Every structure is written in structure tokens, then in C-alpha cells.
CSV table of C-alpha atoms in Angstrom, one decimal:
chain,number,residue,atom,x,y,z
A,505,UNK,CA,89.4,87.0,111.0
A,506,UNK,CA,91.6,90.0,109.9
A,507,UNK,CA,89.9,92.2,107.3
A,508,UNK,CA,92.5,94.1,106.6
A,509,UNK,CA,96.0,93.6,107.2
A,510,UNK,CA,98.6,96.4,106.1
A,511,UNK,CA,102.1,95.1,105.3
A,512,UNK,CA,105.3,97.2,104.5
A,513,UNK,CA,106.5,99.6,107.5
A,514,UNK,CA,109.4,100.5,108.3
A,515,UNK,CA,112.5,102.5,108.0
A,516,UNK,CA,113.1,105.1,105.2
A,517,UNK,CA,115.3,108.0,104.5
A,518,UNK,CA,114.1,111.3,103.7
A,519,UNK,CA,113.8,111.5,99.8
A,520,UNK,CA,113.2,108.1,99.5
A,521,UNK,CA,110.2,105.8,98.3
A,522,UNK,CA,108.6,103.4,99.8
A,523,UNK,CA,105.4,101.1,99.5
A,524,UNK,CA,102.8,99.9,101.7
A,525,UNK,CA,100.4,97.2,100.9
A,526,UNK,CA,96.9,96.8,102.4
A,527,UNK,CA,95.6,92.8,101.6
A,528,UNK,CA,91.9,93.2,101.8
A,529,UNK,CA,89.6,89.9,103.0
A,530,UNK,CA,87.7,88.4,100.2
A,531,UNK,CA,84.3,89.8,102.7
A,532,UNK,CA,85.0,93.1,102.1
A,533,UNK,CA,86.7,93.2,99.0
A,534,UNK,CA,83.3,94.5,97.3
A,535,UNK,CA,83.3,97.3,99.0
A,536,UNK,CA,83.9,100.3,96.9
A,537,UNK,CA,85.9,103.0,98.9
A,538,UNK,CA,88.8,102.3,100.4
A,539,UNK,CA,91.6,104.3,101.8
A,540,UNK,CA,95.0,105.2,104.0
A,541,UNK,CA,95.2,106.8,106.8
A,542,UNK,CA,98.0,107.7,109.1
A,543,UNK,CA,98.7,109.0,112.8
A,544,UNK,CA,101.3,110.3,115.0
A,545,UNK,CA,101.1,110.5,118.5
A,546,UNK,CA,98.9,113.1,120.1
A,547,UNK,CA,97.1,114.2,116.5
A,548,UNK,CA,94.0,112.9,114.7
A,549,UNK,CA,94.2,110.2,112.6
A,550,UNK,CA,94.9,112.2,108.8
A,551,UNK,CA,93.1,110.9,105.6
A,552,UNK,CA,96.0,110.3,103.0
A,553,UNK,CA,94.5,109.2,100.0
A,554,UNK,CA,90.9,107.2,99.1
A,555,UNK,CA,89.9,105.3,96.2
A,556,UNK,CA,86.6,104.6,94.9
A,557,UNK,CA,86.0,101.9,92.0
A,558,UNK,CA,82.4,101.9,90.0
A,559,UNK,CA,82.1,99.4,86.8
A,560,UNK,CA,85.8,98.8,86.8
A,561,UNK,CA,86.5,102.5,86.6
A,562,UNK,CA,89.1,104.2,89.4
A,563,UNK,CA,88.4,107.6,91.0
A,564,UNK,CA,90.7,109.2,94.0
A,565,UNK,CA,91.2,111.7,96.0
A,566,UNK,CA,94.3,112.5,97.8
A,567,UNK,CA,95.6,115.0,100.6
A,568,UNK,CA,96.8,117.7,99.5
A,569,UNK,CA,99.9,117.3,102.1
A,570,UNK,CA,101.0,114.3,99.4
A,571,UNK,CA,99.2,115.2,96.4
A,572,UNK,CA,102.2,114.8,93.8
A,573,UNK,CA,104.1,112.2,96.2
A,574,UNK,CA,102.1,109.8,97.2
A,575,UNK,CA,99.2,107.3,95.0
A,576,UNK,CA,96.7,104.9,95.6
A,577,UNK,CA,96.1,101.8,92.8
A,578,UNK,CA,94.1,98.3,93.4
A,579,UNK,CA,95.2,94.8,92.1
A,580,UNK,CA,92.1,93.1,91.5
A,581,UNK,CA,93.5,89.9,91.3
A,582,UNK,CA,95.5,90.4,94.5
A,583,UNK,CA,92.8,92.0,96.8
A,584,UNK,CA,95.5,94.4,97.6
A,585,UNK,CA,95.6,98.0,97.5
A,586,UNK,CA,98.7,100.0,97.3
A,587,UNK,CA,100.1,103.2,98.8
A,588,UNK,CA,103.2,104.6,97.1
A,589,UNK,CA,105.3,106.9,98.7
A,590,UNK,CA,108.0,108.7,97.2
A,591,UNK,CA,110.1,111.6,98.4
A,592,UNK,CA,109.4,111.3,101.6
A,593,UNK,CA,109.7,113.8,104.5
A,594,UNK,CA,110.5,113.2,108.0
A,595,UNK,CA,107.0,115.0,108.8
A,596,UNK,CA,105.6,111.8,106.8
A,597,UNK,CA,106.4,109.7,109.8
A,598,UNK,CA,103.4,107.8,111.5
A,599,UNK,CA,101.9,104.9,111.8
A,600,UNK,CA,100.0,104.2,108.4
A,601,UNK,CA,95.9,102.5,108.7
A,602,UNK,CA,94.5,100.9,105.7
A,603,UNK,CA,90.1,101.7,106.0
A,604,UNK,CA,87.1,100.6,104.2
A,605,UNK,CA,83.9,102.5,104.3
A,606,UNK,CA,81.3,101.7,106.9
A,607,UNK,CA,78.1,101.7,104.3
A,608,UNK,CA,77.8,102.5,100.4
A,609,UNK,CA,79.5,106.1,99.3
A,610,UNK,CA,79.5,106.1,95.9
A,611,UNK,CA,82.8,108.6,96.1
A,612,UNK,CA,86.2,108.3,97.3
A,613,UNK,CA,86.8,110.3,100.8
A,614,UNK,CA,88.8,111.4,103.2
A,615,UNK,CA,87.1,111.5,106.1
A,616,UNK,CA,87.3,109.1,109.2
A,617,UNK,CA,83.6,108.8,109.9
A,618,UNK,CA,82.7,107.8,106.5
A,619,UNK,CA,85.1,104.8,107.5
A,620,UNK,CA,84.2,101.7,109.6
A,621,UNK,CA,86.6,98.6,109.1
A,622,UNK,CA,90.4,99.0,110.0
A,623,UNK,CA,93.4,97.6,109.9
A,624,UNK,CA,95.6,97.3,112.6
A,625,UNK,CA,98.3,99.8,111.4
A,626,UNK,CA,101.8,99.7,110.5
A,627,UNK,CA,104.4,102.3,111.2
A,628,UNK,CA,106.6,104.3,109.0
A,629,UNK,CA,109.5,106.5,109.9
A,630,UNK,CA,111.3,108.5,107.9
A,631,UNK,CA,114.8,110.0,109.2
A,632,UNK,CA,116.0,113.5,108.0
């Protein structure tokens, strides 16, 4: 059964938006930190922006690389979270995870180890 399944790569130009979608198994869907991470080959895999929900409130936290560019929402009804991307740089390029956290956090986070279920990945390029 796929847990996670990120939907959305592709081609972009630099300056351009773009959005990626993460549809999140009904299993999992309770879990209360989620978040995107991307790659490129020979690097570690880069937290890019986390989300945490509590009592229907939202609380993030987003790399400061993208901070101003890029945000992270829910839809509820959906079980889909969302990555927006918008003036996009070439150095943006990688292929893009959707995570949720291995136990109970009770903050949204950055970091890998704090993460347990992923999706398979989808790539993004952006062309200068």
C-alpha cells in the first residue's frame, strides 16, 4: 500500500511557480508532522518545509533557503498536503520527498531522523 505518493514533477523555468502535491493514506493521515524534503545527486537529502497540526491549528517551519518562496498548507478533506513553489531557481532542482514523522513530535521539523514514512519522490528541474 503506498503511504505517501507525491504528484506534480516536472519541468519549470527559473522564476516560475510550480506545485507539488503529497496524497497522504487515510493510515497515516493522523499523524501530526509532516513535511518535504528534496535531493540532488551526491548531497543529503535537505528539509524544505514541515508542518505540524494540533486541535485544527497549523504551525511550520520552513528552510531558510525558501523561506519567502516556498509554503506548506493541508486539505483536510483531501488528505493532501501541498508544497508551493514560486520563483524558482535552477539551484531548486532535485528530486522533491513528501515524509511523515516516525513517532509523536508535537512540533514541525526539519530534520530527516525525526522522519520515518516516505514517499517515493518526484523530480523537479528548473532551467536557468
Amino acid at each position: 500500500q503506498v503511504q505517501l505518493m507525491e504528484l506534480g514533477g516536472g519541468s519549470v523555468q527559473a522564476g516560475g511557480s510550480h506545485r507539488l502535491d503529497c496524497v497522504v493514506s487515510q493510515d497515516i493521515w493522523s499523524r501530526n508532522t509532516l513535511g518535504w524534503f528534496r535531493q540532488v545527486p551526491g548531497k543529503k537529502r535537505e528539509g524544505v518545509a514541515s508542518i505540524y497540526t494540533l486541535h485544527g491549528g497549523r504551525y511550520k517551519d520552513i528552510a531558510g533557503s525558501v523561506e519567502g518562496r516556498f509554503t506548506i498548507s493541508l486539505d483536510d478533506d483531501k488528505h493532501t498536503v501541498y508544497l508551493q513553489m514560486n520563483n524558482l531557481a535552477p539551484e531548486d532542482s532535485g528530486v522533491y520527498y513528501c515524509a511523515a514523522h516516525r513517532r509523536w513530535l508535537g512540533y514541525a521539523t526539519l530534520s530527516e531522523a525525526d522522519y520515518g514514512i516516505w514517499g517515493r519522490g518526484t523530480q523537479v528541474t528548473v532551467s536557468a
